[in-house]
Amino acid sequence: MHSIALRTRFLLDETARLAQLHGRAAGAVTLVGVSKTHPAGSIREAAAAGLQHVGESYVQEALSKIALLTDLPVTWHFVGRLQANKTAAVATHFDWVHAVDRLRIAERLNEQRPADKAPLQCCIEVNLSGEESKGGVAPDALPALAAAIATMPRLQLRGLMALPAPTDDPALQRAPFARLRGMLEALRHTHPGLDTLSMGMSADMEAAIAEGATLVRIGTALFGPRAVRAATAGSEHA
Ligand SMILES: *Cc1c(COP(=O)(O)O)cnc(C)c1O
């Protein structure tokens, strides 16, 4: 078996094992394989090995792969930062958007989601570090953004997403994930249908699962290392 197939099988088992280890319900954690920079053939291999959820971060790159893989029974997640001029493509071709972080983006996705598709499943990205250069809504602006999105008929608000600063220390890894979980719990008082925490990547997957992740976004550990993107593609950075 090819290594992508082996790693897919391993990660599907590993997410289930870690969920059980940390007292989570069976099936509570869904593996989203993040395939940015990797070719469509790699996604096909992972899907053949059981991957059902695929994440992409760059719109143009994702559209060409989605067009090659229309026969695959996978759910497409847009996990990157979204620019206003790319919302129509994302609203049309994806099932989930993980990093909605401002009203204008939500409004455009709501207007552009095709009527013949289910509402676009959305998470709000929260900026946990306070660094303005980072994506995500500030925690104190989160309730207002959630309330606005909850009124949009073509979007279904599902929960929260975060990308904490990397650290190798498992104890330090858990703290921001615990904060995000607390924010979701607080929001559930007014939005009881929220059920999603998109958190955890290759290096901090266990910490995220321990703190309640329902979607883990795994790139390197599944598809292998990424080549550095060419500078000419820089206009589309996540
Ligand atoms: C690339 C990416 C990932 C996957 O990261 P790995 O460290 O390779 O697992 C997860 N989430 C987002 C938003 C990404 O852009």
Short mmCIF file of N, CA, C and O in Angstrom, two decimals, residues 107-205:
data_model
loop_
_atom_site.label_atom_id
_atom_site.label_comp_id
_atom_site.label_asym_id
_atom_site.label_seq_id
_atom_site.Cartn_x
_atom_site.Cartn_y
_atom_site.Cartn_z
N GLU A 107 -21.54 37.88 4.77
CA GLU A 107 -22.62 38.40 3.93
C GLU A 107 -22.45 37.95 2.48
O GLU A 107 -23.41 37.56 1.81
N ARG A 108 -21.24 38.01 2.00
CA ARG A 108 -21.00 37.61 0.61
C ARG A 108 -21.25 36.11 0.42
O ARG A 108 -21.88 35.69 -0.55
N LEU A 109 -20.76 35.29 1.35
CA LEU A 109 -21.00 33.84 1.24
C LEU A 109 -22.49 33.55 1.27
O LEU A 109 -22.99 32.70 0.52
N ASN A 110 -23.23 34.24 2.11
CA ASN A 110 -24.67 34.02 2.22
C ASN A 110 -25.38 34.40 0.92
O ASN A 110 -26.27 33.69 0.46
N GLU A 111 -24.96 35.50 0.31
CA GLU A 111 -25.57 35.92 -0.96
C GLU A 111 -25.21 34.98 -2.09
O GLU A 111 -25.99 34.78 -3.03
N GLN A 112 -24.00 34.42 -2.04
CA GLN A 112 -23.48 33.69 -3.19
C GLN A 112 -23.69 32.17 -3.10
O GLN A 112 -23.44 31.47 -4.08
N ARG A 113 -24.14 31.67 -1.95
CA ARG A 113 -24.36 30.23 -1.85
C ARG A 113 -25.50 29.83 -2.78
O ARG A 113 -26.62 30.33 -2.64
N PRO A 114 -25.27 28.90 -3.73
CA PRO A 114 -26.32 28.55 -4.68
C PRO A 114 -27.56 27.98 -3.99
O PRO A 114 -27.46 27.22 -3.02
N ALA A 115 -28.73 28.33 -4.52
CA ALA A 115 -30.01 27.95 -3.91
C ALA A 115 -30.23 26.44 -3.92
O ALA A 115 -30.96 25.91 -3.09
N ASP A 116 -29.60 25.73 -4.86
CA ASP A 116 -29.84 24.29 -4.96
C ASP A 116 -28.91 23.48 -4.05
O ASP A 116 -28.94 22.25 -4.07
N LYS A 117 -28.09 24.15 -3.26
CA LYS A 117 -27.21 23.42 -2.34
C LYS A 117 -27.67 23.63 -0.91
O LYS A 117 -28.35 24.61 -0.60
N ALA A 118 -27.25 22.71 -0.04
CA ALA A 118 -27.52 22.87 1.39
C ALA A 118 -26.81 24.14 1.88
O ALA A 118 -25.83 24.58 1.27
N PRO A 119 -27.29 24.72 2.97
CA PRO A 119 -26.57 25.89 3.51
C PRO A 119 -25.09 25.56 3.73
O PRO A 119 -24.73 24.43 4.05
N LEU A 120 -24.26 26.57 3.53
CA LEU A 120 -22.82 26.41 3.72
C LEU A 120 -22.55 26.29 5.23
O LEU A 120 -23.00 27.13 6.02
N GLN A 121 -21.83 25.25 5.60
CA GLN A 121 -21.52 25.01 7.01
C GLN A 121 -20.32 25.89 7.40
O GLN A 121 -19.28 25.81 6.74
N CYS A 122 -20.48 26.70 8.44
CA CYS A 122 -19.45 27.71 8.75
C CYS A 122 -18.97 27.63 10.18
O CYS A 122 -19.76 27.40 11.11
N CYS A 123 -17.68 27.89 10.33
CA CYS A 123 -17.12 28.16 11.65
C CYS A 123 -16.55 29.57 11.64
O CYS A 123 -16.11 30.07 10.61
N ILE A 124 -16.57 30.20 12.80
CA ILE A 124 -15.94 31.50 12.96
C ILE A 124 -14.53 31.28 13.49
O ILE A 124 -14.34 30.56 14.48
N GLU A 125 -13.55 31.88 12.82
CA GLU A 125 -12.19 31.80 13.34
C GLU A 125 -11.99 32.86 14.42
O GLU A 125 -12.31 34.04 14.22
N VAL A 126 -11.46 32.43 15.56
CA VAL A 126 -11.21 33.34 16.67
C VAL A 126 -9.70 33.58 16.77
O VAL A 126 -8.90 32.66 16.71
N ASN A 127 -9.33 34.84 16.92
CA ASN A 127 -7.93 35.22 17.11
C ASN A 127 -7.62 35.15 18.60
O ASN A 127 -8.05 36.00 19.38
N LEU A 128 -6.89 34.10 19.00
CA LEU A 128 -6.62 33.89 20.42
C LEU A 128 -5.38 34.62 20.90
O LEU A 128 -5.18 34.79 22.09
N SER A 129 -4.53 35.04 19.97
CA SER A 129 -3.24 35.60 20.38
C SER A 129 -3.29 37.11 20.55
O SER A 129 -2.40 37.70 21.17
N GLY A 130 -4.31 37.76 19.97
CA GLY A 130 -4.36 39.21 20.03
C GLY A 130 -3.45 39.90 19.02
O GLY A 130 -3.42 41.12 18.94
N GLU A 131 -2.70 39.11 18.23
CA GLU A 131 -1.84 39.73 17.20
C GLU A 131 -2.72 40.15 16.03
O GLU A 131 -3.42 39.33 15.44
N GLU A 132 -2.65 41.43 15.67
CA GLU A 132 -3.54 41.92 14.63
C GLU A 132 -3.22 41.35 13.26
O GLU A 132 -4.09 41.30 12.39
N SER A 133 -1.97 40.92 13.06
CA SER A 133 -1.61 40.37 11.75
C SER A 133 -2.26 39.01 11.51
O SER A 133 -2.31 38.53 10.39
N LYS A 134 -2.73 38.37 12.58
CA LYS A 134 -3.31 37.04 12.47
C LYS A 134 -4.79 37.14 12.11
O LYS A 134 -5.46 38.11 12.47
N GLY A 135 -5.29 36.12 11.42
CA GLY A 135 -6.71 36.08 11.10
C GLY A 135 -7.54 35.80 12.33
O GLY A 135 -7.03 35.48 13.40
N GLY A 136 -8.83 35.98 12.18
CA GLY A 136 -9.73 35.64 13.27
C GLY A 136 -10.34 36.86 13.89
O GLY A 136 -9.74 37.94 13.91
N VAL A 137 -11.56 36.68 14.43
CA VAL A 137 -12.25 37.78 15.09
C VAL A 137 -11.72 37.87 16.53
O VAL A 137 -11.37 36.86 17.14
N ALA A 138 -11.65 39.08 17.05
CA ALA A 138 -11.26 39.25 18.45
C ALA A 138 -12.34 38.63 19.34
O ALA A 138 -13.53 38.73 19.02
N PRO A 139 -11.94 38.00 20.46
CA PRO A 139 -12.95 37.34 21.31
C PRO A 139 -14.11 38.25 21.71
O PRO A 139 -15.25 37.79 21.76
N ASP A 140 -13.84 39.54 21.94
CA ASP A 140 -14.96 40.38 22.40
C ASP A 140 -15.92 40.74 21.26
O ASP A 140 -17.04 41.19 21.51
N ALA A 141 -15.51 40.53 20.02
CA ALA A 141 -16.40 40.78 18.88
C ALA A 141 -17.12 39.51 18.41
O ALA A 141 -17.95 39.55 17.50
N LEU A 142 -16.78 38.38 19.04
CA LEU A 142 -17.35 37.10 18.61
C LEU A 142 -18.88 37.03 18.76
O LEU A 142 -19.56 36.62 17.81
N PRO A 143 -19.45 37.41 19.90
CA PRO A 143 -20.92 37.24 20.04
C PRO A 143 -21.69 37.99 18.96
O PRO A 143 -22.68 37.45 18.42
N ALA A 144 -21.26 39.19 18.61
CA ALA A 144 -22.00 39.97 17.60
C ALA A 144 -21.89 39.31 16.23
O ALA A 144 -22.88 39.25 15.47
N LEU A 145 -20.70 38.82 15.88
CA LEU A 145 -20.55 38.16 14.58
C LEU A 145 -21.38 36.88 14.53
O LEU A 145 -22.05 36.60 13.53
N ALA A 146 -21.37 36.12 15.62
CA ALA A 146 -22.16 34.89 15.65
C ALA A 146 -23.65 35.21 15.51
O ALA A 146 -24.37 34.53 14.77
N ALA A 147 -24.11 36.24 16.19
CA ALA A 147 -25.54 36.61 16.12
C ALA A 147 -25.91 36.99 14.69
O ALA A 147 -26.98 36.63 14.20
N ALA A 148 -25.03 37.73 14.01
CA ALA A 148 -25.31 38.14 12.63
C ALA A 148 -25.36 36.92 11.70
O ALA A 148 -26.28 36.78 10.89
N ILE A 149 -24.40 36.03 11.82
CA ILE A 149 -24.35 34.86 10.92
C ILE A 149 -25.55 33.96 11.16
O ILE A 149 -26.11 33.37 10.23
N ALA A 150 -25.97 33.88 12.42
CA ALA A 150 -27.10 32.99 12.75
C ALA A 150 -28.39 33.40 12.04
O ALA A 150 -29.30 32.59 11.89
N THR A 151 -28.49 34.67 11.59
CA THR A 151 -29.69 35.11 10.88
C THR A 151 -29.61 34.87 9.37
O THR A 151 -30.56 35.15 8.65
N MET A 152 -28.47 34.39 8.88
CA MET A 152 -28.27 34.28 7.42
C MET A 152 -28.77 32.92 6.93
O MET A 152 -28.24 31.89 7.34
N PRO A 153 -29.77 32.92 6.05
CA PRO A 153 -30.42 31.64 5.69
C PRO A 153 -29.55 30.68 4.89
O PRO A 153 -29.76 29.48 4.95
N ARG A 154 -28.57 31.18 4.17
CA ARG A 154 -27.76 30.30 3.32
C ARG A 154 -26.48 29.84 4.02
O ARG A 154 -25.66 29.17 3.42
N LEU A 155 -26.31 30.28 5.28
CA LEU A 155 -25.18 29.81 6.08
C LEU A 155 -25.72 29.07 7.29
O LEU A 155 -26.75 29.45 7.85
N GLN A 156 -25.02 28.01 7.69
CA GLN A 156 -25.34 27.37 8.96
C GLN A 156 -24.13 27.47 9.86
O GLN A 156 -23.09 26.86 9.61
N LEU A 157 -24.28 28.28 10.90
CA LEU A 157 -23.17 28.44 11.84
C LEU A 157 -23.03 27.18 12.68
O LEU A 157 -23.98 26.75 13.33
N ARG A 158 -21.84 26.57 12.65
CA ARG A 158 -21.63 25.31 13.36
C ARG A 158 -20.72 25.44 14.58
O ARG A 158 -20.80 24.62 15.49
N GLY A 159 -19.81 26.42 14.58
CA GLY A 159 -18.93 26.50 15.74
C GLY A 159 -17.74 27.40 15.50
O GLY A 159 -17.84 28.38 14.74
N LEU A 160 -16.63 27.06 16.14
CA LEU A 160 -15.46 27.93 16.16
C LEU A 160 -14.22 27.18 15.67
O LEU A 160 -14.12 25.96 15.75
N MET A 161 -13.27 27.99 15.19
CA MET A 161 -12.00 27.46 14.71
C MET A 161 -10.89 28.36 15.23
O MET A 161 -11.08 29.57 15.43
N ALA A 162 -9.72 27.78 15.49
CA ALA A 162 -8.55 28.59 15.86
C ALA A 162 -7.28 27.91 15.39
O ALA A 162 -7.24 26.70 15.16
N LEU A 163 -6.28 28.74 15.25
CA LEU A 163 -4.93 28.34 14.80
C LEU A 163 -3.94 28.92 15.81
O LEU A 163 -3.30 29.92 15.52
N PRO A 164 -3.79 28.31 16.98
CA PRO A 164 -2.89 28.90 17.98
C PRO A 164 -1.43 28.88 17.52
O PRO A 164 -1.05 28.06 16.67
N ALA A 165 -0.63 29.75 18.10
CA ALA A 165 0.80 29.78 17.80
C ALA A 165 1.40 28.42 18.13
O ALA A 165 1.07 27.82 19.15
N PRO A 166 2.27 27.90 17.25
CA PRO A 166 2.83 26.56 17.49
C PRO A 166 3.73 26.51 18.73
O PRO A 166 4.46 27.45 19.01
N THR A 167 3.62 25.42 19.47
CA THR A 167 4.56 25.14 20.56
C THR A 167 4.67 23.63 20.68
O THR A 167 3.71 22.91 20.41
N ASP A 168 5.85 23.13 21.08
CA ASP A 168 6.04 21.68 21.20
C ASP A 168 5.59 21.14 22.54
O ASP A 168 5.53 19.93 22.73
N ASP A 169 5.32 22.01 23.50
CA ASP A 169 5.00 21.57 24.86
C ASP A 169 3.51 21.21 24.95
O ASP A 169 2.65 22.08 24.84
N PRO A 170 3.20 19.92 25.13
CA PRO A 170 1.79 19.52 25.13
C PRO A 170 0.94 20.27 26.15
O PRO A 170 -0.23 20.56 25.90
N ALA A 171 1.52 20.61 27.31
CA ALA A 171 0.74 21.33 28.33
C ALA A 171 0.38 22.73 27.82
O ALA A 171 -0.75 23.19 27.99
N LEU A 172 1.34 23.39 27.19
CA LEU A 172 1.07 24.72 26.63
C LEU A 172 0.11 24.64 25.45
O LEU A 172 -0.67 25.56 25.20
N GLN A 173 0.18 23.52 24.72
CA GLN A 173 -0.72 23.38 23.56
C GLN A 173 -2.18 23.36 23.98
O GLN A 173 -3.05 23.85 23.26
N ARG A 174 -2.46 22.80 25.15
CA ARG A 174 -3.87 22.62 25.53
C ARG A 174 -4.55 23.93 25.91
O ARG A 174 -5.77 24.06 25.72
N ALA A 175 -3.81 24.90 26.45
CA ALA A 175 -4.45 26.10 27.01
C ALA A 175 -5.29 26.88 25.99
O ALA A 175 -6.45 27.19 26.26
N PRO A 176 -4.77 27.19 24.80
CA PRO A 176 -5.63 27.93 23.85
C PRO A 176 -6.83 27.11 23.37
O PRO A 176 -7.90 27.67 23.12
N PHE A 177 -6.65 25.79 23.26
CA PHE A 177 -7.78 24.96 22.84
C PHE A 177 -8.87 24.97 23.93
O PHE A 177 -10.06 24.98 23.63
N ALA A 178 -8.43 24.97 25.20
CA ALA A 178 -9.41 25.03 26.30
C ALA A 178 -10.15 26.38 26.26
O ALA A 178 -11.36 26.43 26.52
N ARG A 179 -9.44 27.44 25.92
CA ARG A 179 -10.11 28.75 25.82
C ARG A 179 -11.16 28.74 24.73
O ARG A 179 -12.25 29.28 24.89
N LEU A 180 -10.82 28.15 23.58
CA LEU A 180 -11.78 28.11 22.48
C LEU A 180 -13.01 27.29 22.89
O LEU A 180 -14.14 27.67 22.59
N ARG A 181 -12.77 26.19 23.58
CA ARG A 181 -13.90 25.37 24.04
C ARG A 181 -14.79 26.18 24.98
O ARG A 181 -16.02 26.14 24.89
N GLY A 182 -14.17 26.97 25.87
CA GLY A 182 -14.95 27.82 26.77
C GLY A 182 -15.79 28.84 26.01
O GLY A 182 -16.95 29.12 26.37
N MET A 183 -15.21 29.39 24.94
CA MET A 183 -15.97 30.36 24.13
C MET A 183 -17.16 29.68 23.45
O MET A 183 -18.24 30.26 23.35
N LEU A 184 -16.95 28.45 22.96
CA LEU A 184 -18.07 27.74 22.33
C LEU A 184 -19.16 27.47 23.37
O LEU A 184 -20.35 27.66 23.09
N GLU A 185 -18.75 27.03 24.57
CA GLU A 185 -19.74 26.74 25.61
C GLU A 185 -20.54 27.99 25.95
O GLU A 185 -21.77 27.94 26.12
N ALA A 186 -19.87 29.14 26.01
CA ALA A 186 -20.58 30.39 26.32
C ALA A 186 -21.56 30.74 25.20
O ALA A 186 -22.71 31.13 25.46
N LEU A 187 -21.13 30.57 23.95
CA LEU A 187 -22.01 30.89 22.82
C LEU A 187 -23.22 29.97 22.75
O LEU A 187 -24.28 30.36 22.26
N ARG A 188 -23.04 28.75 23.22
CA ARG A 188 -24.15 27.79 23.14
C ARG A 188 -25.34 28.20 24.00
O ARG A 188 -26.45 27.72 23.77
N HIS A 189 -25.15 29.11 24.96
CA HIS A 189 -26.31 29.61 25.72
C HIS A 189 -27.28 30.32 24.79
O HIS A 189 -28.49 30.22 24.96
N THR A 190 -26.77 31.05 23.82
CA THR A 190 -27.66 31.74 22.88
C THR A 190 -27.81 31.00 21.55
O THR A 190 -28.75 31.25 20.81
N HIS A 191 -26.87 30.11 21.23
CA HIS A 191 -26.90 29.37 19.96
C HIS A 191 -26.72 27.88 20.27
O HIS A 191 -25.63 27.32 20.07
N PRO A 192 -27.77 27.23 20.81
CA PRO A 192 -27.60 25.85 21.29
C PRO A 192 -27.24 24.84 20.22
O PRO A 192 -26.77 23.75 20.54
N GLY A 193 -27.43 25.18 18.94
CA GLY A 193 -27.13 24.22 17.89
C GLY A 193 -25.65 24.11 17.56
O GLY A 193 -25.25 23.23 16.79
N LEU A 194 -24.83 24.97 18.12
CA LEU A 194 -23.40 24.92 17.77
C LEU A 194 -22.77 23.63 18.32
O LEU A 194 -22.95 23.30 19.49
N ASP A 195 -22.05 22.93 17.46
CA ASP A 195 -21.52 21.61 17.84
C ASP A 195 -20.10 21.35 17.36
O ASP A 195 -19.64 20.21 17.42
N THR A 196 -19.42 22.38 16.87
CA THR A 196 -18.15 22.13 16.18
C THR A 196 -17.00 22.95 16.75
O THR A 196 -17.12 24.17 16.94
N LEU A 197 -15.88 22.26 17.01
CA LEU A 197 -14.62 22.94 17.32
C LEU A 197 -13.59 22.45 16.32
O LEU A 197 -13.17 21.28 16.37
N SER A 198 -13.21 23.31 15.38
CA SER A 198 -12.19 22.99 14.39
C SER A 198 -10.85 23.43 14.96
O SER A 198 -10.52 24.61 14.95
N MET A 199 -10.10 22.47 15.50
CA MET A 199 -8.81 22.81 16.11
C MET A 199 -7.93 21.58 16.16
O MET A 199 -8.41 20.47 16.31
N GLY A 200 -6.61 21.81 16.02
CA GLY A 200 -5.65 20.73 16.02
C GLY A 200 -5.13 20.47 14.62
O GLY A 200 -5.90 20.34 13.67
N MET A 201 -3.79 20.45 14.51
CA MET A 201 -3.11 20.16 13.24
C MET A 201 -2.12 19.03 13.54
O MET A 201 -2.18 18.40 14.59
N SER A 202 -1.20 18.76 12.59
CA SER A 202 -0.33 17.59 12.76
C SER A 202 0.42 17.62 14.09
O SER A 202 0.57 16.58 14.74
N ALA A 203 0.90 18.78 14.51
CA ALA A 203 1.79 18.85 15.67
C ALA A 203 1.05 18.94 17.00
O ALA A 203 1.68 18.80 18.06
N ASP A 204 -0.25 19.22 16.98
CA ASP A 204 -0.95 19.41 18.26
C ASP A 204 -2.32 18.71 18.27
O ASP A 204 -3.23 19.12 18.98
N MET A 205 -2.40 17.64 17.50
CA MET A 205 -3.67 16.94 17.36
C MET A 205 -4.18 16.37 18.68
O MET A 205 -5.36 16.50 19.02
#
